Amino acid sequence: MVGGGPDAFIGAVHRMAANLDGRIELVCGAFSRDAQKSAQMSQQLNLDASRCYPSYQAMFEAEASLPAGQRMEFVSIVTPNHLHFDVARQALQAGFHVLCDKPATLNLREAEQLAVIQQQSGCLYALTHTYTGYPMVVAARQLIKQGELGKVRKVVVEYHQGWLADTSAEAGKQAAWRLDPAQAGVSCCMADIGVHAANLAEFICDDKIDLLSADLNASGERLLDDDGVVMLRFASGARGLLSASQIAVGEENNLRIRVYGEKASLDWSQQAPNSLKLMHADKPFETLRSATATATALGGITRTPPGHPEGYLEAFANLYCQFASQVMDFQPNQLQPASLLPGIDSALRGMAFIETVVAASASEQKWHKLADFSQTSDQGA
Amino acid sequence: MVGGGPDAFIGAVHRMAANLDGRIELVCGAFSRDAQKSAQMSQQLNLDASRCYPSYQAMFEAEASLPAGQRMEFVSIVTPNHLHFDVARQALQAGFHVLCDKPATLNLREAEQLAVIQQQSGCLYALTHTYTGYPMVVAARQLIKQGELGKVRKVVVEYHQGWLADTSAEAGKQAAWRLDPAQAGVSCCMADIGVHAANLAEFICDDKIDLLSADLNASGERLLDDDGVVMLRFASGARGLLSASQIAVGEENNLRIRVYGEKASLDWSQQAPNSLKLMHADKPFETLRSATATATALGGITRTPPGHPEGYLEAFANLYCQFASQVMDFQPNQLQPASLLPGIDSALRGMAFIETVVAASASEQKWHKLADFSQTSDQGA
Amino acid sequence: MVGGGPDAFIGAVHRMAANLDGRIELVCGAFSRDAQKSAQMSQQLNLDASRCYPSYQAMFEAEASLPAGQRMEFVSIVTPNHLHFDVARQALQAGFHVLCDKPATLNLREAEQLAVIQQQSGCLYALTHTYTGYPMVVAARQLIKQGELGKVRKVVVEYHQGWLADTSAEAGKQAAWRLDPAQAGVSCCMADIGVHAANLAEFICDDKIDLLSADLNASGERLLDDDGVVMLRFASGARGLLSASQIAVGEENNLRIRVYGEKASLDWSQQAPNSLKLMHADKPFETLRSATATATALGGITRTPPGHPEGYLEAFANLYCQFASQVMDFQPNQLQPASLLPGIDSALRGMAFIETVVAASASEQKWHKLADFSQTSDQGA
Amino acid sequence: MVGGGPDAFIGAVHRMAANLDGRIELVCGAFSRDAQKSAQMSQQLNLDASRCYPSYQAMFEAEASLPAGQRMEFVSIVTPNHLHFDVARQALQAGFHVLCDKPATLNLREAEQLAVIQQQSGCLYALTHTYTGYPMVVAARQLIKQGELGKVRKVVVEYHQGWLADTSAEAGKQAAWRLDPAQAGVSCCMADIGVHAANLAEFICDDKIDLLSADLNASGERLLDDDGVVMLRFASGARGLLSASQIAVGEENNLRIRVYGEKASLDWSQQAPNSLKLMHADKPFETLRSATATATALGGITRTPPGHPEGYLEAFANLYCQFASQVMDFQPNQLQPASLLPGIDSALRGMAFIETVVAASASEQKWHKLADFSQTSDQGA
């Protein structure tokens, strides 16, 4: 693990997700640029002190020199965003598979470079778009794939939070860097959560946003967006709508998607993730529930019987599960089997989405093209 | 009553709304162009046969010649939309107050003419934007007026139905005229329900849409929109988003509005109309319930204790109640007291909204100005 | 109408329910023992002053002497409870059909006398167990009748209110008489709402409570129950559970019933009355919605399309609708057609339920038999 | 760990719960009476083969002989129920702290013996009444403790499942032993889930059931109850109601509790565990949400920000967290600090509850006394 020192939030989430199923063991780390903090974390985690490294560079070098059965099998990147690119780059170049916290990089240019590096390395790369780990999200995708909805006509996705509503809140560490262009890049809200919403829509519909029009908003004196709306047109012809906000007072982490097809429609909400509403034209709507026989037949990983709620950490753990399986099944120099895990292609699309939305919002022209990177396979080796 | 013959849907709704409180008595009508149908309706309603008229022209003439205590006190217009303008015009010119089913006219030009005629007539005019009759909608407006939310930042309003999802459904009478430009004008979905959503947003926030950008959609071979998205900028600076659809399979009459302010936020849904969610930044969200002391203090008409659901017909009846009060309190040649009832100004804005959205959708330019008619007071005599 | 003077609550509800569909016209009344108040009400309702009577006795006599086409067709009883019996008795004996607010009488003995009188009179009698008027309640009954649930195993019905939670609240008029044994009889909570819950369970399941065990509770110094629990065994073998409370702080009018069968289960809640949850063993649960094709096929009266909420007043109006139809179809000296409207049999069972529950609560013996009056047909003439 | 072999369900849940926070490491086990299966499990978990024991007796003996820093620190018991007593007994006698899956023993007599042994051993004992680990359950308890509700008047707790609805389902392994008196003791439904509901009610209210009356039900040819209702009277004077069912078709794991106090009321549901409804007499009801500042101030362990759902496994992990803290803070021969973790007292009460309910159901007498073991402190050393 790179990053995830004593004060970090997302590092702890990654460790819980990795721990949950007992399939993954944390064996080494460079938890902080501050050697003392790194050691403190290492001790707290009961790691072998010799495998607590002063830097990720040192870690990759030392681990690469260990015998195969002993060295770490993959790298988890949970540093601040601006380091994601360099850590991933060096890990891949040192021959390690990479699981990286979102966003993949700071901008599209870096993502394009990383895609090239990953392809050259032949290593696996996965990006933690957590929401794709929810079993009912996988079920939703499968229902659409099976034609249950018919042709999709309209997609409404929204991701509303309220924690940046107070414009005097920049004092907080989490708020400060996200609203600082130097650390966060061109966008706050769209980069932090809008891109999750876009990814979710594309994932569930197995479709791509083709054109978009946007109106972003920055409250008070802020330099980056904390709210915005995007009109979407998908490659398939479906229309869509994305709303993201971090100033929606009282909202916690309200990610919701509705997909309206010619024959049926879907409604899923992250805050009640174990239900999926399936609406029909001419009969009562149904509510599919996680871990039931119906849901299980549609894919998705669950650990407990119906009615025992699983949540965010389980969804996160599902990404680690899938990545662990990929790593175990990995055959160098061969085509990797298809996976639902977001990979380098999601990294590229995410960065392109953010940059296009920001440009579109600033423009007087209505529609803007979102670049397509589909020639790059998601997990191509 | 003009219109509302034996097969009509909305005429029956108006009659139930007028009946509910026992304050209004239907005394005469021209229910259909077909004299036999009109007579049949009149009989069914136990009206005095002599006051069942062959045409609205005949009705206005005959009733106007009756003594004051005997003649009808106002006209309810529930004809097909393309007649609304002419019936309202003639009623006002004959000196009768008018309560008209939405939309006021077929286009903005007619609405502008009607505004002039109404002003000259000195009579009352009201438009049944039903959803403004719900007590929790009135409460929402009052909360914002009182500053409970602080400055409004973002408004999300959506109105989703699914009944036009089947593109072979045009056979049905209700669908057929709505999708026929000759009978429905320039828009189907935006004219039928989008305009309700826009009106609701302006009503609750006491704000006006200033700029908009739109993307409308017509399924299959249809000539008019059956779905669409509009990005909004309000006069106050608030941003907004409006989604309307008649092809959202499985949706019934899903009108919902969320208003996010600097200090608090609101969430109201027409299908569960007796609750209003009030979200705060730093304490648990509250659910205000219709007919409780808290809600009653915020205005809105209710008839039963908390927990006894009131619905659409009661909301409709609330408009009739308010109009009955206006009629009873009416003083000719005097300024009418302020009212929440949508009047001629709502008629103008509604028509302008529809035409602007249709034009914006067809345009490559992002933002379009929505005309403001605020110099026209809503109930000015 | 007997009762329903200027201050009365339920009288106004009855009038709105009767008005809604325009099929029933209020033609005469004895609204109050206070002649002035009665006249005031009469005027307010625009009645012919000559048909505002000083007493119900006078009304029955005068109206009976009018020619058939002119005299009132049925009597609505909305007096305080202790008068229900005598008004109904005299109305029936004068040859008028009776629609009576619940409870039918003050005790079982009166109900038994009334049953005899009604049978002798050959007139119609209906009791406003309002909740049986909800369309989804009718649908629930029909689903069970059709065998959709298989044999019913367990019924859970609860009716929770909070308005009597404050034991200093007796000052209020509504509270005071309900908690006074002289005016309310042997029970407050069970007589006021528990009996609705029992009626609903028997209505939906088309079953009868056979044995019961009870634990009633009276807060503070109260002489009558304000809360209680009843264990039920039905004639069919199904088990059940009834909880009623008027001290459940924060509850409004929370009547809910769940019926668990061998194959499927139902869940309905009065505060969200337009939905009916249908749960299956091996597939996703469905939510049936009022006014949809599915619901309409199961019976129940609705007036608006799906998604336009109907509520308590519409349910009440449905009882009036059914009674109006019975009155119009009435053939003296003939067997009346079956009806879902609660009749004299419900009056008997209701009173027996209340008295048995009170006795059971005071007893150390576990099970108590609830008398069966099934030989008395519900609408037998 | 004792039990939790390759086919076991609850063993896996315990391991995930123990893993989640990375504070607990599984070091040894006797996973199955079948040595091969045990070894298979050990291997799967990457344990040191030398610490995979053929029996729990062997494990306790061997581990006890290891130096303090090396031997296991506590025992997790996840065997079939009939072994819980003997494993716990031997573990305590060997000087190991015990965390035992519910139920503690097969009957009250064993529980009483175990209480004596635990007291003599001076070791810690905890019982996994999982639902007490939910943060909003802890918050509910704290709200009542702080007097937010005033004196509690009524408690309604229900636990409905449907998985035993099909009476031909006994073939399944989970169903078979639960319905076999030889393996499950005197009760199926009450022992399996009713006791959780009773524990939850006592935990949240910090009160004790004093008297009860019960009606249990066994479908088809079953020898043990699969459904039942219990009327409750608490030591504080509060009344209550408990319904448990495993034949409630379509219910998953529907545990819900409502507590009505003199001033306010609570409503919590296990299937939406991150919300807690707080109802007031005279103001809108509030919904407290997990991980918010309000909830955090009331206690309870959470790992993610508001809006990131935590569920059953996190609740389970919270019990492990608390036990890990107890073990780390353990001071032999000293009074242990108070803890919310269910201990030997819960074991005694649980067994007494089950046996009393079964006896009460079979009796014609209404009320039955539930033994109180309060002299035994929950964690007394």
Coordinates of N, CA and C in Angstrom, one line a residue, chain A residues 153-154 156 158 160 164-167 213-220 222 227-233 237 239-245 247-251 254 256 258 260-265 267 277 279-281 285 360-368, chain B residues 153-154 156 158 160 164-167 213-220 222 227-233 237 239-245 247-251 254 256 258 260-265 267 277 279-281 285 360-368:
Chain A
R153 N -34.0 4.7 -23.3 CA -34.4 6.0 -23.9 C -33.9 7.2 -23.0
K154 N -33.9 7.0 -21.7 CA -33.5 8.2 -20.9 C -32.8 7.7 -19.6
V156 N -31.4 9.1 -15.9 CA -31.3 10.2 -15.0 C -30.3 9.8 -13.9
E158 N -28.0 11.2 -10.5 CA -27.7 12.4 -9.7 C -26.9 11.9 -8.5
H160 N -25.8 13.8 -5.1 CA -26.0 15.0 -4.3 C -25.4 14.8 -2.9
L164 N -20.2 20.5 1.4 CA -19.5 21.8 1.1 C -20.4 23.0 1.0
A165 N -21.6 22.8 1.6 CA -22.6 23.9 1.5 C -22.1 25.2 2.2
D166 N -21.5 25.0 3.3 CA -21.0 26.1 4.0 C -19.7 26.6 3.4
T167 N -19.8 27.8 2.8 CA -18.6 28.3 2.0 C -17.5 28.7 2.9
S213 N -23.7 18.9 -22.6 CA -23.9 20.3 -22.4 C -23.9 20.5 -20.9
A214 N -23.2 21.6 -20.4 CA -23.1 21.6 -19.0 C -23.2 23.0 -18.4
D215 N -23.7 23.1 -17.2 CA -23.8 24.3 -16.4 C -23.2 24.1 -15.0
L216 N -22.0 24.5 -14.8 CA -21.4 24.4 -13.5 C -21.5 25.6 -12.6
N217 N -21.4 25.4 -11.4 CA -21.7 26.5 -10.4 C -20.6 26.5 -9.3
A218 N -20.1 27.7 -9.0 CA -19.2 27.8 -7.8 C -19.8 28.8 -6.8
S219 N -20.0 28.3 -5.6 CA -20.6 29.2 -4.6 C -19.6 30.2 -4.1
G220 N -20.1 31.3 -3.7 CA -19.2 32.3 -3.0 C -18.0 32.6 -3.8
R222 N -15.5 30.7 -4.4 CA -14.7 29.5 -4.9 C -14.2 29.5 -6.3
D227 N -21.0 22.4 -7.8 CA -22.4 22.0 -8.2 C -22.5 22.1 -9.7
G228 N -23.3 21.3 -10.3 CA -23.5 21.4 -11.7 C -24.5 20.4 -12.3
V229 N -24.9 20.8 -13.5 CA -25.9 20.0 -14.3 C -25.3 19.7 -15.6
V230 N -25.5 18.5 -16.1 CA -25.0 18.1 -17.5 C -26.1 17.4 -18.2
M231 N -26.4 17.9 -19.4 CA -27.3 17.2 -20.3 C -26.5 16.2 -21.2
L232 N -27.0 15.0 -21.3 CA -26.2 14.0 -22.0 C -26.9 13.4 -23.2
R233 N -26.1 13.1 -24.2 CA -26.6 12.2 -25.3 C -25.7 11.1 -25.4
G237 N -28.0 6.7 -28.6 CA -29.2 7.5 -28.9 C -30.0 7.9 -27.7
R239 N -31.0 9.6 -24.3 CA -30.8 10.9 -23.7 C -30.5 10.8 -22.2
G240 N -29.9 11.8 -21.6 CA -29.6 11.7 -20.2 C -29.4 13.0 -19.5
L241 N -29.3 12.9 -18.3 CA -29.2 14.0 -17.4 C -28.4 13.7 -16.2
L242 N -27.4 14.5 -15.8 CA -26.6 14.3 -14.7 C -26.6 15.5 -13.8
S243 N -26.9 15.3 -12.6 CA -26.8 16.4 -11.6 C -25.9 16.0 -10.5
A244 N -24.9 16.9 -10.2 CA -24.0 16.6 -9.1 C -23.9 17.8 -8.2
S245 N -23.8 17.6 -6.9 CA -23.8 18.8 -6.1 C -23.1 18.5 -4.8
I247 N -23.2 21.1 -2.5 CA -23.8 22.1 -1.7 C -25.3 21.9 -1.5
A248 N -25.7 20.6 -1.7 CA -27.1 20.3 -1.5 C -27.4 20.0 0.0
V249 N -27.6 21.1 0.7 CA -27.7 21.0 2.2 C -28.5 19.8 2.6
G250 N -28.0 19.0 3.5 CA -28.7 17.9 4.1 C -28.6 16.6 3.4
E251 N -28.1 16.6 2.1 CA -27.9 15.4 1.4 C -26.6 14.8 1.9
N254 N -26.0 11.0 -1.7 CA -27.2 10.6 -2.4 C -26.9 10.4 -3.9
R256 N -28.1 8.3 -7.1 CA -29.2 7.6 -7.6 C -29.3 7.6 -9.1
R258 N -31.7 6.4 -12.5 CA -32.9 5.8 -13.1 C -32.7 5.6 -14.6
Y260 N -34.7 4.6 -18.0 CA -36.0 4.3 -18.6 C -35.9 3.7 -20.0
G261 N -36.4 2.5 -20.1 CA -36.3 1.8 -21.4 C -37.6 1.8 -22.1
E262 N -37.6 1.2 -23.3 CA -38.9 1.1 -24.0 C -39.9 0.2 -23.3
K263 N -39.4 -0.8 -22.6 CA -40.3 -1.8 -22.0 C -40.4 -1.7 -20.5
A264 N -39.3 -1.3 -19.9 CA -39.3 -1.3 -18.4 C -38.3 -0.3 -18.0
S265 N -38.2 0.0 -16.7 CA -37.4 1.0 -16.1 C -36.7 0.5 -14.8
D267 N -34.6 1.8 -11.1 CA -34.3 2.9 -10.1 C -33.5 2.3 -9.0
K277 N -35.5 -1.1 -7.9 CA -36.9 -1.1 -8.4 C -37.0 -1.3 -9.9
M279 N -39.6 -1.2 -12.9 CA -41.0 -0.7 -13.2 C -41.4 -1.2 -14.6
H280 N -42.6 -1.6 -14.7 CA -43.1 -2.1 -16.0 C -44.2 -1.2 -16.5
A281 N -44.6 -1.4 -17.8 CA -45.6 -0.6 -18.4 C -47.0 -1.0 -17.9
F285 N -45.0 -2.6 -10.2 CA -43.5 -2.6 -10.2 C -43.0 -3.6 -9.1
A360 N -17.3 22.7 -21.5 CA -18.7 22.9 -22.0 C -19.4 23.9 -21.2
S361 N -19.1 23.9 -19.9 CA -19.8 24.9 -19.0 C -19.4 26.3 -19.3
A362 N -18.1 26.4 -19.7 CA -17.6 27.8 -20.0 C -18.0 28.2 -21.4
S363 N -18.5 27.4 -22.2 CA -18.8 27.7 -23.6 C -20.2 28.2 -23.8
E364 N -20.4 29.0 -24.8 CA -21.7 29.4 -25.2 C -22.3 28.4 -26.2
Q365 N -21.5 27.5 -26.7 CA -22.0 26.5 -27.6 C -22.7 25.4 -26.8
K366 N -23.8 24.8 -27.3 CA -24.6 23.9 -26.5 C -23.9 22.6 -26.4
W367 N -23.6 21.9 -27.5 CA -23.1 20.5 -27.4 C -21.6 20.4 -27.5
H368 N -21.1 19.5 -26.8 CA -19.7 19.2 -26.8 C -19.4 17.7 -26.9
Chain B
R153 N -30.1 28.0 -3.8 CA -29.0 27.8 -4.7 C -29.3 26.9 -5.9
K154 N -30.1 25.9 -5.6 CA -30.4 24.9 -6.7 C -31.8 24.4 -6.6
V156 N -34.3 21.4 -8.3 CA -34.4 20.3 -9.1 C -35.9 19.9 -9.2
E158 N -38.9 17.6 -11.3 CA -39.1 16.6 -12.4 C -40.5 16.2 -12.4
H160 N -42.4 13.0 -14.2 CA -42.2 11.9 -15.1 C -43.5 11.0 -15.1
L164 N -47.2 7.5 -22.3 CA -47.0 7.6 -23.7 C -45.8 6.8 -24.2
A165 N -45.3 5.9 -23.3 CA -44.1 5.1 -23.6 C -44.3 4.3 -24.9
D166 N -45.5 3.7 -25.0 CA -45.8 2.9 -26.2 C -46.1 3.8 -27.4
T167 N -45.2 3.8 -28.4 CA -45.4 4.7 -29.5 C -46.5 4.3 -30.4
S213 N -31.8 26.4 -21.2 CA -31.3 25.6 -22.2 C -32.0 24.3 -22.2
A214 N -32.3 23.7 -23.4 CA -33.2 22.6 -23.4 C -32.8 21.5 -24.4
D215 N -33.2 20.3 -24.1 CA -33.0 19.2 -25.1 C -34.3 18.3 -25.0
L216 N -35.1 18.5 -26.0 CA -36.4 17.8 -26.1 C -36.2 16.5 -27.0
N217 N -37.1 15.6 -26.8 CA -36.9 14.3 -27.5 C -38.3 13.9 -27.9
A218 N -38.4 13.3 -29.1 CA -39.7 12.7 -29.6 C -39.4 11.3 -30.0
S219 N -40.1 10.4 -29.4 CA -39.9 9.0 -29.7 C -40.5 8.6 -31.0
G220 N -39.9 7.6 -31.7 CA -40.5 7.1 -32.9 C -40.7 8.1 -33.9
R222 N -43.0 10.4 -33.8 CA -43.8 11.5 -33.2 C -43.3 12.9 -33.7
D227 N -40.7 14.0 -24.1 CA -39.6 13.9 -23.1 C -38.7 15.0 -23.3
G228 N -38.1 15.5 -22.2 CA -37.1 16.6 -22.3 C -36.5 17.0 -21.0
V229 N -35.4 17.7 -21.2 CA -34.6 18.2 -20.1 C -34.3 19.7 -20.3
V230 N -34.4 20.5 -19.2 CA -34.2 21.9 -19.3 C -33.2 22.3 -18.2
M231 N -32.1 23.0 -18.5 CA -31.3 23.6 -17.5 C -31.8 25.0 -17.3
L232 N -31.8 25.4 -16.0 CA -32.5 26.7 -15.7 C -31.5 27.6 -14.9
R233 N -31.7 28.9 -15.2 CA -31.1 29.9 -14.3 C -32.2 30.9 -13.9
G237 N -30.5 34.2 -9.3 CA -29.2 33.6 -9.3 C -29.2 32.1 -9.1
R239 N -29.7 28.2 -9.6 CA -29.6 27.3 -10.8 C -30.7 26.3 -10.7
G240 N -31.0 25.7 -11.8 CA -32.0 24.7 -11.7 C -32.0 23.7 -12.9
L241 N -32.9 22.8 -12.7 CA -32.9 21.6 -13.6 C -34.4 21.1 -13.7
L242 N -34.9 20.9 -14.9 CA -36.2 20.4 -15.0 C -36.2 19.3 -16.0
S243 N -36.8 18.2 -15.5 CA -36.9 17.0 -16.4 C -38.4 16.6 -16.5
A244 N -38.9 16.5 -17.7 CA -40.2 16.0 -17.9 C -40.3 14.9 -18.9
S245 N -41.1 13.9 -18.6 CA -41.2 12.8 -19.5 C -42.6 12.2 -19.5
I247 N -42.6 9.3 -21.4 CA -42.2 7.9 -21.8 C -41.4 7.2 -20.8
A248 N -41.5 7.7 -19.5 CA -40.8 7.1 -18.4 C -41.5 5.9 -17.9
V249 N -41.4 4.7 -18.6 CA -42.2 3.5 -18.3 C -42.3 3.2 -16.8
G250 N -43.5 3.1 -16.4 CA -43.8 2.7 -15.0 C -44.0 3.9 -14.1
E251 N -43.6 5.1 -14.5 CA -43.9 6.2 -13.7 C -45.4 6.6 -13.9
N254 N -45.4 11.3 -11.4 CA -44.3 11.6 -10.5 C -43.7 13.0 -10.6
R256 N -42.0 15.9 -8.6 CA -41.2 16.0 -7.4 C -40.3 17.3 -7.5
R258 N -37.2 19.5 -5.5 CA -36.2 19.7 -4.4 C -35.6 21.1 -4.5
Y260 N -32.7 23.4 -2.8 CA -31.5 23.5 -1.9 C -31.1 24.9 -1.6
G261 N -31.2 25.3 -0.4 CA -30.8 26.6 0.0 C -29.5 26.7 0.7
E262 N -29.1 27.8 1.1 CA -27.8 28.0 1.8 C -27.9 27.3 3.2
K263 N -29.0 27.3 3.8 CA -29.2 26.8 5.2 C -29.9 25.5 5.3
A264 N -30.9 25.3 4.4 CA -31.7 24.1 4.5 C -32.2 23.8 3.2
S265 N -32.9 22.6 3.1 CA -33.4 22.2 1.8 C -34.7 21.5 1.9
D267 N -37.8 18.9 0.0 CA -38.1 17.8 -0.9 C -39.6 17.5 -0.8
K277 N -40.2 17.0 3.3 CA -38.9 16.8 3.9 C -38.2 18.1 4.0
M279 N -34.5 19.4 5.2 CA -33.2 18.9 5.5 C -32.3 20.1 6.0
H280 N -31.5 19.8 7.0 CA -30.7 20.8 7.6 C -29.2 20.4 7.5
A281 N -28.4 21.4 7.7 CA -26.9 21.2 7.5 C -26.4 20.3 8.7
F285 N -32.8 15.5 9.6 CA -33.9 16.1 8.8 C -35.2 15.8 9.4
A360 N -35.4 26.7 -27.8 CA -34.1 26.5 -27.2 C -33.6 25.1 -27.6
S361 N -34.5 24.1 -27.6 CA -34.2 22.8 -28.0 C -33.7 22.7 -29.4
A362 N -34.3 23.4 -30.2 CA -34.0 23.4 -31.7 C -32.7 24.2 -32.0
S363 N -32.2 24.9 -31.0 CA -31.1 25.9 -31.3 C -29.8 25.3 -30.9
E364 N -28.7 25.7 -31.6 CA -27.4 25.3 -31.2 C -26.8 26.3 -30.1
Q365 N -27.5 27.3 -29.9 CA -27.1 28.3 -28.8 C -27.5 27.7 -27.5
K366 N -26.6 28.0 -26.5 CA -26.9 27.3 -25.2 C -28.0 28.0 -24.4
W367 N -27.9 29.3 -24.2 CA -28.9 29.9 -23.3 C -29.9 30.7 -24.0
H368 N -31.1 30.7 -23.5 CA -32.2 31.4 -24.1 C -33.0 32.1 -23.0

